Amino acid sequence: MLQTADPGARAALVAGHLQRLEDQLARTRAAVVSLQRLLDPGPVDVELRSVPATPVAAVEAVVGLDDVLTWYSGAMAELHAVVPAPAGPPGGSYDDALFTAGRGAVLVHLPTGAAPTSGRVHPVVLPAVELAVRTHVGDHDAIDVTYGELGRWVADHALAVAGPVRETYLVGPRDTPDSSAWRTEIGWPVFSLSSSAGPGATAG
C-alpha cells in the first residue's frame, strides 16, 4: 500500500484486507457456535420417518470429498435444466466411504415421475427406507456438527443400518441468497423405528 501513490489502488488494498478480516471473523464465530453446540448440545430434535420408494431424475458418480461441492453444483444445474418442474425439493445420497475414506458414491436427484435420460441424467427409483431425520439450519459451514448430533442420537436410540445418508434441500441457494433461511434435512438410515425411541423423537 505504501508503494503506490494511487488513492484508488490504496483504497482497493485496504478494502480487500478488510474483507479478509471480516471473512476470518465470520469463520471464527461459526467455529465458536459449533464448539458451544458440541459442549452443550441440549435436546436433539429428531423425527423418525418411513420414506417410500421414490422415482427421481438422478446424476451419480464416485467423487472425492474435496471435489464434491464442485461436482454437486454441475450435477444439480444439469438436473434443473432437464427437469423444469420437479415434484419436490432436490436431494442427495452420500455413501459412508465419502466421509470415512475421502471418496465414495454420490447421487443427487430431483423427484419426478417422468425422469428423462439426457447426458448424465437418468431415471432412478430410490429404495424405501426408514430414517432418523434432523434438520440443519443455515449454511453448511457447521453441518458436520448437526451430523454429529444426529449420529449420537442414533447410537443412543436406534439401530443404524448400512446405507447412504440422505439429504433433502428444503430451502437452499436456489431459493434465497439468505443463508440463515436455508434448511437441509439429514436422514440417517435406521432399523426398528419407534415413537418411544427417546426424548425429542416423533413418529413419522
mmCIF file with all atom_site columns, C-alpha atoms in Angstrom:
data_model
loop_
_atom_site.group_PDB
_atom_site.id
_atom_site.type_symbol
_atom_site.label_atom_id
_atom_site.label_alt_id
_atom_site.label_comp_id
_atom_site.label_asym_id
_atom_site.label_entity_id
_atom_site.label_seq_id
_atom_site.pdbx_PDB_ins_code
_atom_site.Cartn_x
_atom_site.Cartn_y
_atom_site.Cartn_z
_atom_site.occupancy
_atom_site.B_iso_or_equiv
_atom_site.pdbx_formal_charge
_atom_site.auth_seq_id
_atom_site.auth_comp_id
_atom_site.auth_asym_id
_atom_site.auth_atom_id
_atom_site.pdbx_PDB_model_num
ATOM 1   C CA . MET A 1 1   ? 0.000   0.000   0.000   1.00 0.00 ? 1   MET A CA 1
ATOM 2   C CA . LEU A 1 2   ? 2.924   2.353   0.805   1.00 0.00 ? 2   LEU A CA 1
ATOM 3   C CA . GLN A 1 3   ? 4.461   1.705   -2.605  1.00 0.00 ? 3   GLN A CA 1
ATOM 4   C CA . THR A 1 4   ? 1.569   3.163   -4.597  1.00 0.00 ? 4   THR A CA 1
ATOM 5   C CA . ALA A 1 5   ? 0.611   6.819   -4.939  1.00 0.00 ? 5   ALA A CA 1
ATOM 6   C CA . ASP A 1 6   ? -2.753  5.938   -6.476  1.00 0.00 ? 6   ASP A CA 1
ATOM 7   C CA . PRO A 1 7   ? -5.524  6.613   -3.902  1.00 0.00 ? 7   PRO A CA 1
ATOM 8   C CA . GLY A 1 8   ? -7.849  4.204   -5.697  1.00 0.00 ? 8   GLY A CA 1
ATOM 9   C CA . ALA A 1 9   ? -5.302  1.401   -5.551  1.00 0.00 ? 9   ALA A CA 1
ATOM 10  C CA . ARG A 1 10  ? -4.673  2.054   -1.842  1.00 0.00 ? 10  ARG A CA 1
ATOM 11  C CA . ALA A 1 11  ? -8.405  2.038   -1.136  1.00 0.00 ? 11  ALA A CA 1
ATOM 12  C CA . ALA A 1 12  ? -8.762  -1.282  -3.001  1.00 0.00 ? 12  ALA A CA 1
ATOM 13  C CA . LEU A 1 13  ? -5.955  -2.822  -0.949  1.00 0.00 ? 13  LEU A CA 1
ATOM 14  C CA . VAL A 1 14  ? -7.498  -1.657  2.311   1.00 0.00 ? 14  VAL A CA 1
ATOM 15  C CA . ALA A 1 15  ? -10.944 -2.899  1.222   1.00 0.00 ? 15  ALA A CA 1
ATOM 16  C CA . GLY A 1 16  ? -9.505  -6.287  0.309   1.00 0.00 ? 16  GLY A CA 1
ATOM 17  C CA . HIS A 1 17  ? -7.756  -6.610  3.661   1.00 0.00 ? 17  HIS A CA 1
ATOM 18  C CA . LEU A 1 18  ? -10.936 -5.578  5.476   1.00 0.00 ? 18  LEU A CA 1
ATOM 19  C CA . GLN A 1 19  ? -12.912 -8.225  3.596   1.00 0.00 ? 19  GLN A CA 1
ATOM 20  C CA . ARG A 1 20  ? -10.373 -10.905 4.567   1.00 0.00 ? 20  ARG A CA 1
ATOM 21  C CA . LEU A 1 21  ? -10.654 -9.848  8.218   1.00 0.00 ? 21  LEU A CA 1
ATOM 22  C CA . GLU A 1 22  ? -14.471 -9.961  8.056   1.00 0.00 ? 22  GLU A CA 1
ATOM 23  C CA . ASP A 1 23  ? -14.365 -13.418 6.441   1.00 0.00 ? 23  ASP A CA 1
ATOM 24  C CA . GLN A 1 24  ? -11.989 -14.664 9.150   1.00 0.00 ? 24  GLN A CA 1
ATOM 25  C CA . LEU A 1 25  ? -14.251 -13.215 11.843  1.00 0.00 ? 25  LEU A CA 1
ATOM 26  C CA . ALA A 1 26  ? -17.282 -14.960 10.336  1.00 0.00 ? 26  ALA A CA 1
ATOM 27  C CA . ARG A 1 27  ? -15.404 -18.287 10.285  1.00 0.00 ? 27  ARG A CA 1
ATOM 28  C CA . THR A 1 28  ? -14.315 -17.785 13.894  1.00 0.00 ? 28  THR A CA 1
ATOM 29  C CA . ARG A 1 29  ? -17.872 -17.043 15.006  1.00 0.00 ? 29  ARG A CA 1
ATOM 30  C CA . ALA A 1 30  ? -19.130 -20.154 13.194  1.00 0.00 ? 30  ALA A CA 1
ATOM 31  C CA . ALA A 1 31  ? -16.434 -22.251 14.894  1.00 0.00 ? 31  ALA A CA 1
ATOM 32  C CA . VAL A 1 32  ? -17.389 -20.845 18.311  1.00 0.00 ? 32  VAL A CA 1
ATOM 33  C CA . VAL A 1 33  ? -21.052 -21.699 17.737  1.00 0.00 ? 33  VAL A CA 1
ATOM 34  C CA . SER A 1 34  ? -20.104 -25.237 16.653  1.00 0.00 ? 34  SER A CA 1
ATOM 35  C CA . LEU A 1 35  ? -17.924 -25.784 19.716  1.00 0.00 ? 35  LEU A CA 1
ATOM 36  C CA . GLN A 1 36  ? -20.652 -24.473 22.018  1.00 0.00 ? 36  GLN A CA 1
ATOM 37  C CA . ARG A 1 37  ? -23.111 -26.939 20.489  1.00 0.00 ? 37  ARG A CA 1
ATOM 38  C CA . LEU A 1 38  ? -20.647 -29.807 20.983  1.00 0.00 ? 38  LEU A CA 1
ATOM 39  C CA . LEU A 1 39  ? -20.005 -28.859 24.616  1.00 0.00 ? 39  LEU A CA 1
ATOM 40  C CA . ASP A 1 40  ? -23.648 -28.274 25.482  1.00 0.00 ? 40  ASP A CA 1
ATOM 41  C CA . PRO A 1 41  ? -25.797 -29.979 22.825  1.00 0.00 ? 41  PRO A CA 1
ATOM 42  C CA . GLY A 1 42  ? -29.087 -29.803 24.746  1.00 0.00 ? 42  GLY A CA 1
ATOM 43  C CA . PRO A 1 43  ? -32.107 -31.752 23.475  1.00 0.00 ? 43  PRO A CA 1
ATOM 44  C CA . VAL A 1 44  ? -31.790 -33.044 19.917  1.00 0.00 ? 44  VAL A CA 1
ATOM 45  C CA . ASP A 1 45  ? -34.953 -32.856 17.832  1.00 0.00 ? 45  ASP A CA 1
ATOM 46  C CA . VAL A 1 46  ? -35.117 -35.941 15.601  1.00 0.00 ? 46  VAL A CA 1
ATOM 47  C CA . GLU A 1 47  ? -38.025 -37.185 13.510  1.00 0.00 ? 47  GLU A CA 1
ATOM 48  C CA . LEU A 1 48  ? -38.450 -40.879 12.749  1.00 0.00 ? 48  LEU A CA 1
ATOM 49  C CA . ARG A 1 49  ? -39.714 -41.254 9.211   1.00 0.00 ? 49  ARG A CA 1
ATOM 50  C CA . SER A 1 50  ? -40.619 -44.091 6.836   1.00 0.00 ? 50  SER A CA 1
ATOM 51  C CA . VAL A 1 51  ? -39.866 -42.986 3.267   1.00 0.00 ? 51  VAL A CA 1
ATOM 52  C CA . PRO A 1 52  ? -41.485 -44.933 0.411   1.00 0.00 ? 52  PRO A CA 1
ATOM 53  C CA . ALA A 1 53  ? -39.717 -45.855 -2.821  1.00 0.00 ? 53  ALA A CA 1
ATOM 54  C CA . THR A 1 54  ? -39.389 -42.641 -4.821  1.00 0.00 ? 54  THR A CA 1
ATOM 55  C CA . PRO A 1 55  ? -38.852 -42.177 -8.585  1.00 0.00 ? 55  PRO A CA 1
ATOM 56  C CA . VAL A 1 56  ? -36.316 -39.448 -9.335  1.00 0.00 ? 56  VAL A CA 1
ATOM 57  C CA . ALA A 1 57  ? -34.139 -37.991 -12.056 1.00 0.00 ? 57  ALA A CA 1
ATOM 58  C CA . ALA A 1 58  ? -30.563 -38.513 -10.902 1.00 0.00 ? 58  ALA A CA 1
ATOM 59  C CA . VAL A 1 59  ? -26.916 -37.869 -11.614 1.00 0.00 ? 59  VAL A CA 1
ATOM 60  C CA . GLU A 1 60  ? -24.450 -40.145 -9.841  1.00 0.00 ? 60  GLU A CA 1
ATOM 61  C CA . ALA A 1 61  ? -20.716 -40.746 -9.698  1.00 0.00 ? 61  ALA A CA 1
ATOM 62  C CA . VAL A 1 62  ? -17.855 -41.760 -7.419  1.00 0.00 ? 62  VAL A CA 1
ATOM 63  C CA . VAL A 1 63  ? -16.456 -38.461 -6.166  1.00 0.00 ? 63  VAL A CA 1
ATOM 64  C CA . GLY A 1 64  ? -13.609 -37.323 -3.920  1.00 0.00 ? 64  GLY A CA 1
ATOM 65  C CA . LEU A 1 65  ? -14.572 -35.353 -0.824  1.00 0.00 ? 65  LEU A CA 1
ATOM 66  C CA . ASP A 1 66  ? -12.540 -32.321 -1.945  1.00 0.00 ? 66  ASP A CA 1
ATOM 67  C CA . ASP A 1 67  ? -14.405 -32.254 -5.275  1.00 0.00 ? 67  ASP A CA 1
ATOM 68  C CA . VAL A 1 68  ? -17.940 -32.964 -4.088  1.00 0.00 ? 68  VAL A CA 1
ATOM 69  C CA . LEU A 1 69  ? -19.150 -29.338 -3.946  1.00 0.00 ? 69  LEU A CA 1
ATOM 70  C CA . THR A 1 70  ? -17.996 -28.574 -7.497  1.00 0.00 ? 70  THR A CA 1
ATOM 71  C CA . TRP A 1 71  ? -19.435 -31.847 -8.752  1.00 0.00 ? 71  TRP A CA 1
ATOM 72  C CA . TYR A 1 72  ? -22.716 -31.191 -6.935  1.00 0.00 ? 72  TYR A CA 1
ATOM 73  C CA . SER A 1 73  ? -23.128 -27.741 -8.498  1.00 0.00 ? 73  SER A CA 1
ATOM 74  C CA . GLY A 1 74  ? -22.629 -29.074 -12.020 1.00 0.00 ? 74  GLY A CA 1
ATOM 75  C CA . ALA A 1 75  ? -24.858 -32.103 -11.495 1.00 0.00 ? 75  ALA A CA 1
ATOM 76  C CA . MET A 1 76  ? -27.678 -30.078 -9.962  1.00 0.00 ? 76  MET A CA 1
ATOM 77  C CA . ALA A 1 77  ? -27.529 -27.498 -12.761 1.00 0.00 ? 77  ALA A CA 1
ATOM 78  C CA . GLU A 1 78  ? -27.828 -30.333 -15.277 1.00 0.00 ? 78  GLU A CA 1
ATOM 79  C CA . LEU A 1 79  ? -30.817 -31.781 -13.422 1.00 0.00 ? 79  LEU A CA 1
ATOM 80  C CA . HIS A 1 80  ? -32.675 -28.476 -13.268 1.00 0.00 ? 80  HIS A CA 1
ATOM 81  C CA . ALA A 1 81  ? -32.040 -27.927 -16.972 1.00 0.00 ? 81  ALA A CA 1
ATOM 82  C CA . VAL A 1 82  ? -33.911 -31.093 -17.959 1.00 0.00 ? 82  VAL A CA 1
ATOM 83  C CA . VAL A 1 83  ? -36.467 -31.309 -15.117 1.00 0.00 ? 83  VAL A CA 1
ATOM 84  C CA . PRO A 1 84  ? -38.141 -27.870 -15.130 1.00 0.00 ? 84  PRO A CA 1
ATOM 85  C CA . ALA A 1 85  ? -40.990 -28.834 -12.775 1.00 0.00 ? 85  ALA A CA 1
ATOM 86  C CA . PRO A 1 86  ? -39.791 -31.359 -10.157 1.00 0.00 ? 86  PRO A CA 1
ATOM 87  C CA . ALA A 1 87  ? -42.306 -32.966 -7.811  1.00 0.00 ? 87  ALA A CA 1
ATOM 88  C CA . GLY A 1 88  ? -40.420 -31.870 -4.686  1.00 0.00 ? 88  GLY A CA 1
ATOM 89  C CA . PRO A 1 89  ? -37.170 -30.416 -3.347  1.00 0.00 ? 89  PRO A CA 1
ATOM 90  C CA . PRO A 1 90  ? -33.771 -31.647 -4.550  1.00 0.00 ? 90  PRO A CA 1
ATOM 91  C CA . GLY A 1 91  ? -31.826 -34.183 -2.569  1.00 0.00 ? 91  GLY A CA 1
ATOM 92  C CA . GLY A 1 92  ? -28.646 -36.176 -2.350  1.00 0.00 ? 92  GLY A CA 1
ATOM 93  C CA . SER A 1 93  ? -27.477 -39.605 -1.269  1.00 0.00 ? 93  SER A CA 1
ATOM 94  C CA . TYR A 1 94  ? -23.952 -39.955 0.136   1.00 0.00 ? 94  TYR A CA 1
ATOM 95  C CA . ASP A 1 95  ? -22.075 -43.209 0.697   1.00 0.00 ? 95  ASP A CA 1
ATOM 96  C CA . ASP A 1 96  ? -20.268 -43.684 4.032   1.00 0.00 ? 96  ASP A CA 1
ATOM 97  C CA . ALA A 1 97  ? -16.947 -44.066 2.196   1.00 0.00 ? 97  ALA A CA 1
ATOM 98  C CA . LEU A 1 98  ? -17.130 -40.437 1.072   1.00 0.00 ? 98  LEU A CA 1
ATOM 99  C CA . PHE A 1 99  ? -16.682 -39.358 4.695   1.00 0.00 ? 99  PHE A CA 1
ATOM 100 C CA . THR A 1 100 ? -14.573 -42.231 6.052   1.00 0.00 ? 100 THR A CA 1
ATOM 101 C CA . ALA A 1 101 ? -12.226 -42.776 3.095   1.00 0.00 ? 101 ALA A CA 1
ATOM 102 C CA . GLY A 1 102 ? -12.456 -39.414 1.329   1.00 0.00 ? 102 GLY A CA 1
ATOM 103 C CA . ARG A 1 103 ? -14.012 -40.878 -1.809  1.00 0.00 ? 103 ARG A CA 1
ATOM 104 C CA . GLY A 1 104 ? -17.391 -42.523 -2.366  1.00 0.00 ? 104 GLY A CA 1
ATOM 105 C CA . ALA A 1 105 ? -20.592 -42.822 -4.355  1.00 0.00 ? 105 ALA A CA 1
ATOM 106 C CA . VAL A 1 106 ? -22.730 -39.681 -4.561  1.00 0.00 ? 106 VAL A CA 1
ATOM 107 C CA . LEU A 1 107 ? -26.173 -39.345 -6.128  1.00 0.00 ? 107 LEU A CA 1
ATOM 108 C CA . VAL A 1 108 ? -28.100 -36.079 -6.449  1.00 0.00 ? 108 VAL A CA 1
ATOM 109 C CA . HIS A 1 109 ? -31.679 -36.032 -7.625  1.00 0.00 ? 109 HIS A CA 1
ATOM 110 C CA . LEU A 1 110 ? -34.929 -34.257 -8.320  1.00 0.00 ? 110 LEU A CA 1
ATOM 111 C CA . PRO A 1 111 ? -38.163 -36.150 -7.640  1.00 0.00 ? 111 PRO A CA 1
ATOM 112 C CA . THR A 1 112 ? -40.227 -36.697 -10.764 1.00 0.00 ? 112 THR A CA 1
ATOM 113 C CA . GLY A 1 113 ? -42.427 -39.465 -12.114 1.00 0.00 ? 113 GLY A CA 1
ATOM 114 C CA . ALA A 1 114 ? -41.170 -38.950 -15.671 1.00 0.00 ? 114 ALA A CA 1
ATOM 115 C CA . ALA A 1 115 ? -37.410 -38.692 -15.438 1.00 0.00 ? 115 ALA A CA 1
ATOM 116 C CA . PRO A 1 116 ? -35.657 -38.131 -18.784 1.00 0.00 ? 116 PRO A CA 1
ATOM 117 C CA . THR A 1 117 ? -32.455 -39.727 -19.987 1.00 0.00 ? 117 THR A CA 1
ATOM 118 C CA . SER A 1 118 ? -30.257 -36.832 -21.075 1.00 0.00 ? 118 SER A CA 1
ATOM 119 C CA . GLY A 1 119 ? -26.499 -36.521 -20.706 1.00 0.00 ? 119 GLY A CA 1
ATOM 120 C CA . ARG A 1 120 ? -25.653 -37.708 -17.197 1.00 0.00 ? 120 ARG A CA 1
ATOM 121 C CA . VAL A 1 121 ? -29.297 -37.528 -16.083 1.00 0.00 ? 121 VAL A CA 1
ATOM 122 C CA . HIS A 1 122 ? -31.190 -40.819 -15.887 1.00 0.00 ? 122 HIS A CA 1
ATOM 123 C CA . PRO A 1 123 ? -34.201 -42.266 -14.035 1.00 0.00 ? 123 PRO A CA 1
ATOM 124 C CA . VAL A 1 124 ? -33.651 -43.964 -10.668 1.00 0.00 ? 124 VAL A CA 1
ATOM 125 C CA . VAL A 1 125 ? -36.040 -45.328 -8.053  1.00 0.00 ? 125 VAL A CA 1
ATOM 126 C CA . LEU A 1 126 ? -34.716 -44.576 -4.591  1.00 0.00 ? 126 LEU A CA 1
ATOM 127 C CA . PRO A 1 127 ? -35.484 -47.590 -2.380  1.00 0.00 ? 127 PRO A CA 1
ATOM 128 C CA . ALA A 1 128 ? -37.853 -47.344 0.559   1.00 0.00 ? 128 ALA A CA 1
ATOM 129 C CA . VAL A 1 129 ? -36.009 -46.595 3.782   1.00 0.00 ? 129 VAL A CA 1
ATOM 130 C CA . GLU A 1 130 ? -36.548 -45.762 7.424   1.00 0.00 ? 130 GLU A CA 1
ATOM 131 C CA . LEU A 1 131 ? -34.706 -42.657 8.526   1.00 0.00 ? 131 LEU A CA 1
ATOM 132 C CA . ALA A 1 132 ? -33.859 -40.700 11.637  1.00 0.00 ? 132 ALA A CA 1
ATOM 133 C CA . VAL A 1 133 ? -34.114 -37.122 10.385  1.00 0.00 ? 133 VAL A CA 1
ATOM 134 C CA . ARG A 1 134 ? -32.648 -33.936 11.811  1.00 0.00 ? 134 ARG A CA 1
ATOM 135 C CA . THR A 1 135 ? -32.900 -30.524 10.128  1.00 0.00 ? 135 THR A CA 1
ATOM 136 C CA . HIS A 1 136 ? -29.801 -28.390 9.744   1.00 0.00 ? 136 HIS A CA 1
ATOM 137 C CA . VAL A 1 137 ? -30.486 -24.641 9.776   1.00 0.00 ? 137 VAL A CA 1
ATOM 138 C CA . GLY A 1 138 ? -28.300 -22.214 7.819   1.00 0.00 ? 138 GLY A CA 1
ATOM 139 C CA . ASP A 1 139 ? -25.326 -22.698 5.530   1.00 0.00 ? 139 ASP A CA 1
ATOM 140 C CA . HIS A 1 140 ? -23.229 -25.854 5.524   1.00 0.00 ? 140 HIS A CA 1
ATOM 141 C CA . ASP A 1 141 ? -20.196 -24.491 7.388   1.00 0.00 ? 141 ASP A CA 1
ATOM 142 C CA . ALA A 1 142 ? -21.364 -26.239 10.574  1.00 0.00 ? 142 ALA A CA 1
ATOM 143 C CA . ILE A 1 143 ? -23.367 -29.098 9.073   1.00 0.00 ? 143 ILE A CA 1
ATOM 144 C CA . ASP A 1 144 ? -20.811 -31.566 10.444  1.00 0.00 ? 144 ASP A CA 1
ATOM 145 C CA . VAL A 1 145 ? -21.989 -30.610 13.952  1.00 0.00 ? 145 VAL A CA 1
ATOM 146 C CA . THR A 1 146 ? -25.583 -31.465 13.007  1.00 0.00 ? 146 THR A CA 1
ATOM 147 C CA . TYR A 1 147 ? -24.325 -34.768 11.582  1.00 0.00 ? 147 TYR A CA 1
ATOM 148 C CA . GLY A 1 148 ? -22.548 -35.429 14.881  1.00 0.00 ? 148 GLY A CA 1
ATOM 149 C CA . GLU A 1 149 ? -25.660 -34.679 16.916  1.00 0.00 ? 149 GLU A CA 1
ATOM 150 C CA . LEU A 1 150 ? -27.765 -36.964 14.740  1.00 0.00 ? 150 LEU A CA 1
ATOM 151 C CA . GLY A 1 151 ? -25.164 -39.741 14.822  1.00 0.00 ? 151 GLY A CA 1
ATOM 152 C CA . ARG A 1 152 ? -25.017 -39.573 18.615  1.00 0.00 ? 152 ARG A CA 1
ATOM 153 C CA . TRP A 1 153 ? -28.831 -39.707 18.824  1.00 0.00 ? 153 TRP A CA 1
ATOM 154 C CA . VAL A 1 154 ? -28.929 -42.756 16.537  1.00 0.00 ? 154 VAL A CA 1
ATOM 155 C CA . ALA A 1 155 ? -26.269 -44.501 18.634  1.00 0.00 ? 155 ALA A CA 1
ATOM 156 C CA . ASP A 1 156 ? -28.342 -43.892 21.761  1.00 0.00 ? 156 ASP A CA 1
ATOM 157 C CA . HIS A 1 157 ? -31.856 -44.579 20.473  1.00 0.00 ? 157 HIS A CA 1
ATOM 158 C CA . ALA A 1 158 ? -31.877 -46.689 17.302  1.00 0.00 ? 158 ALA A CA 1
ATOM 159 C CA . LEU A 1 159 ? -30.014 -49.312 15.324  1.00 0.00 ? 159 LEU A CA 1
ATOM 160 C CA . ALA A 1 160 ? -28.099 -47.819 12.416  1.00 0.00 ? 160 ALA A CA 1
ATOM 161 C CA . VAL A 1 161 ? -28.077 -49.866 9.213   1.00 0.00 ? 161 VAL A CA 1
ATOM 162 C CA . ALA A 1 162 ? -25.738 -49.897 6.239   1.00 0.00 ? 162 ALA A CA 1
ATOM 163 C CA . GLY A 1 163 ? -26.722 -47.484 3.549   1.00 0.00 ? 163 GLY A CA 1
ATOM 164 C CA . PRO A 1 164 ? -26.080 -43.972 2.297   1.00 0.00 ? 164 PRO A CA 1
ATOM 165 C CA . VAL A 1 165 ? -27.087 -40.928 4.272   1.00 0.00 ? 165 VAL A CA 1
ATOM 166 C CA . ARG A 1 166 ? -29.755 -38.865 2.543   1.00 0.00 ? 166 ARG A CA 1
ATOM 167 C CA . GLU A 1 167 ? -30.006 -35.096 2.425   1.00 0.00 ? 167 GLU A CA 1
ATOM 168 C CA . THR A 1 168 ? -33.037 -33.091 1.306   1.00 0.00 ? 168 THR A CA 1
ATOM 169 C CA . TYR A 1 169 ? -32.540 -29.429 0.456   1.00 0.00 ? 169 TYR A CA 1
ATOM 170 C CA . LEU A 1 170 ? -35.834 -27.885 1.559   1.00 0.00 ? 170 LEU A CA 1
ATOM 171 C CA . VAL A 1 171 ? -34.525 -24.326 1.163   1.00 0.00 ? 171 VAL A CA 1
ATOM 172 C CA . GLY A 1 172 ? -31.180 -23.521 -0.415  1.00 0.00 ? 172 GLY A CA 1
ATOM 173 C CA . PRO A 1 173 ? -29.204 -21.073 -2.537  1.00 0.00 ? 173 PRO A CA 1
ATOM 174 C CA . ARG A 1 174 ? -31.557 -21.526 -5.489  1.00 0.00 ? 174 ARG A CA 1
ATOM 175 C CA . ASP A 1 175 ? -34.450 -20.361 -3.301  1.00 0.00 ? 175 ASP A CA 1
ATOM 176 C CA . THR A 1 176 ? -32.868 -17.441 -1.438  1.00 0.00 ? 176 THR A CA 1
ATOM 177 C CA . PRO A 1 177 ? -29.414 -15.859 -1.030  1.00 0.00 ? 177 PRO A CA 1
ATOM 178 C CA . ASP A 1 178 ? -30.133 -15.520 2.710   1.00 0.00 ? 178 ASP A CA 1
ATOM 179 C CA . SER A 1 179 ? -28.206 -18.472 4.138   1.00 0.00 ? 179 SER A CA 1
ATOM 180 C CA . SER A 1 180 ? -29.924 -18.102 7.517   1.00 0.00 ? 180 SER A CA 1
ATOM 181 C CA . ALA A 1 181 ? -33.133 -19.285 5.805   1.00 0.00 ? 181 ALA A CA 1
ATOM 182 C CA . TRP A 1 182 ? -31.582 -22.446 4.343   1.00 0.00 ? 182 TRP A CA 1
ATOM 183 C CA . ARG A 1 183 ? -32.948 -25.754 5.625   1.00 0.00 ? 183 ARG A CA 1
ATOM 184 C CA . THR A 1 184 ? -31.319 -29.145 4.987   1.00 0.00 ? 184 THR A CA 1
ATOM 185 C CA . GLU A 1 185 ? -32.821 -32.401 6.238   1.00 0.00 ? 185 GLU A CA 1
ATOM 186 C CA . ILE A 1 186 ? -30.279 -35.113 7.078   1.00 0.00 ? 186 ILE A CA 1
ATOM 187 C CA . GLY A 1 187 ? -31.668 -38.641 7.054   1.00 0.00 ? 187 GLY A CA 1
ATOM 188 C CA . TRP A 1 188 ? -29.710 -41.440 8.779   1.00 0.00 ? 188 TRP A CA 1
ATOM 189 C CA . PRO A 1 189 ? -30.815 -44.989 7.829   1.00 0.00 ? 189 PRO A CA 1
ATOM 190 C CA . VAL A 1 190 ? -32.045 -46.906 10.874  1.00 0.00 ? 190 VAL A CA 1
ATOM 191 C CA . PHE A 1 191 ? -33.910 -50.092 11.770  1.00 0.00 ? 191 PHE A CA 1
ATOM 192 C CA . SER A 1 192 ? -36.938 -50.707 14.011  1.00 0.00 ? 192 SER A CA 1
ATOM 193 C CA . LEU A 1 193 ? -38.118 -47.151 14.351  1.00 0.00 ? 193 LEU A CA 1
ATOM 194 C CA . SER A 1 194 ? -40.465 -46.400 17.224  1.00 0.00 ? 194 SER A CA 1
ATOM 195 C CA . SER A 1 195 ? -42.085 -43.263 18.604  1.00 0.00 ? 195 SER A CA 1
ATOM 196 C CA . SER A 1 196 ? -40.846 -44.360 22.023  1.00 0.00 ? 196 SER A CA 1
ATOM 197 C CA . ALA A 1 197 ? -37.204 -44.351 20.925  1.00 0.00 ? 197 ALA A CA 1
ATOM 198 C CA . GLY A 1 198 ? -36.306 -41.481 23.202  1.00 0.00 ? 198 GLY A CA 1
ATOM 199 C CA . PRO A 1 199 ? -36.644 -37.807 24.075  1.00 0.00 ? 199 PRO A CA 1
ATOM 200 C CA . GLY A 1 200 ? -37.114 -35.467 21.163  1.00 0.00 ? 200 GLY A CA 1
ATOM 201 C CA . ALA A 1 201 ? -38.322 -38.194 18.832  1.00 0.00 ? 201 ALA A CA 1
ATOM 202 C CA . THR A 1 202 ? -41.577 -38.044 16.896  1.00 0.00 ? 202 THR A CA 1
ATOM 203 C CA . ALA A 1 203 ? -43.129 -40.764 14.811  1.00 0.00 ? 203 ALA A CA 1
ATOM 204 C CA . GLY A 1 204 ? -43.074 -40.064 11.109  1.00 0.00 ? 204 GLY A CA 1
#
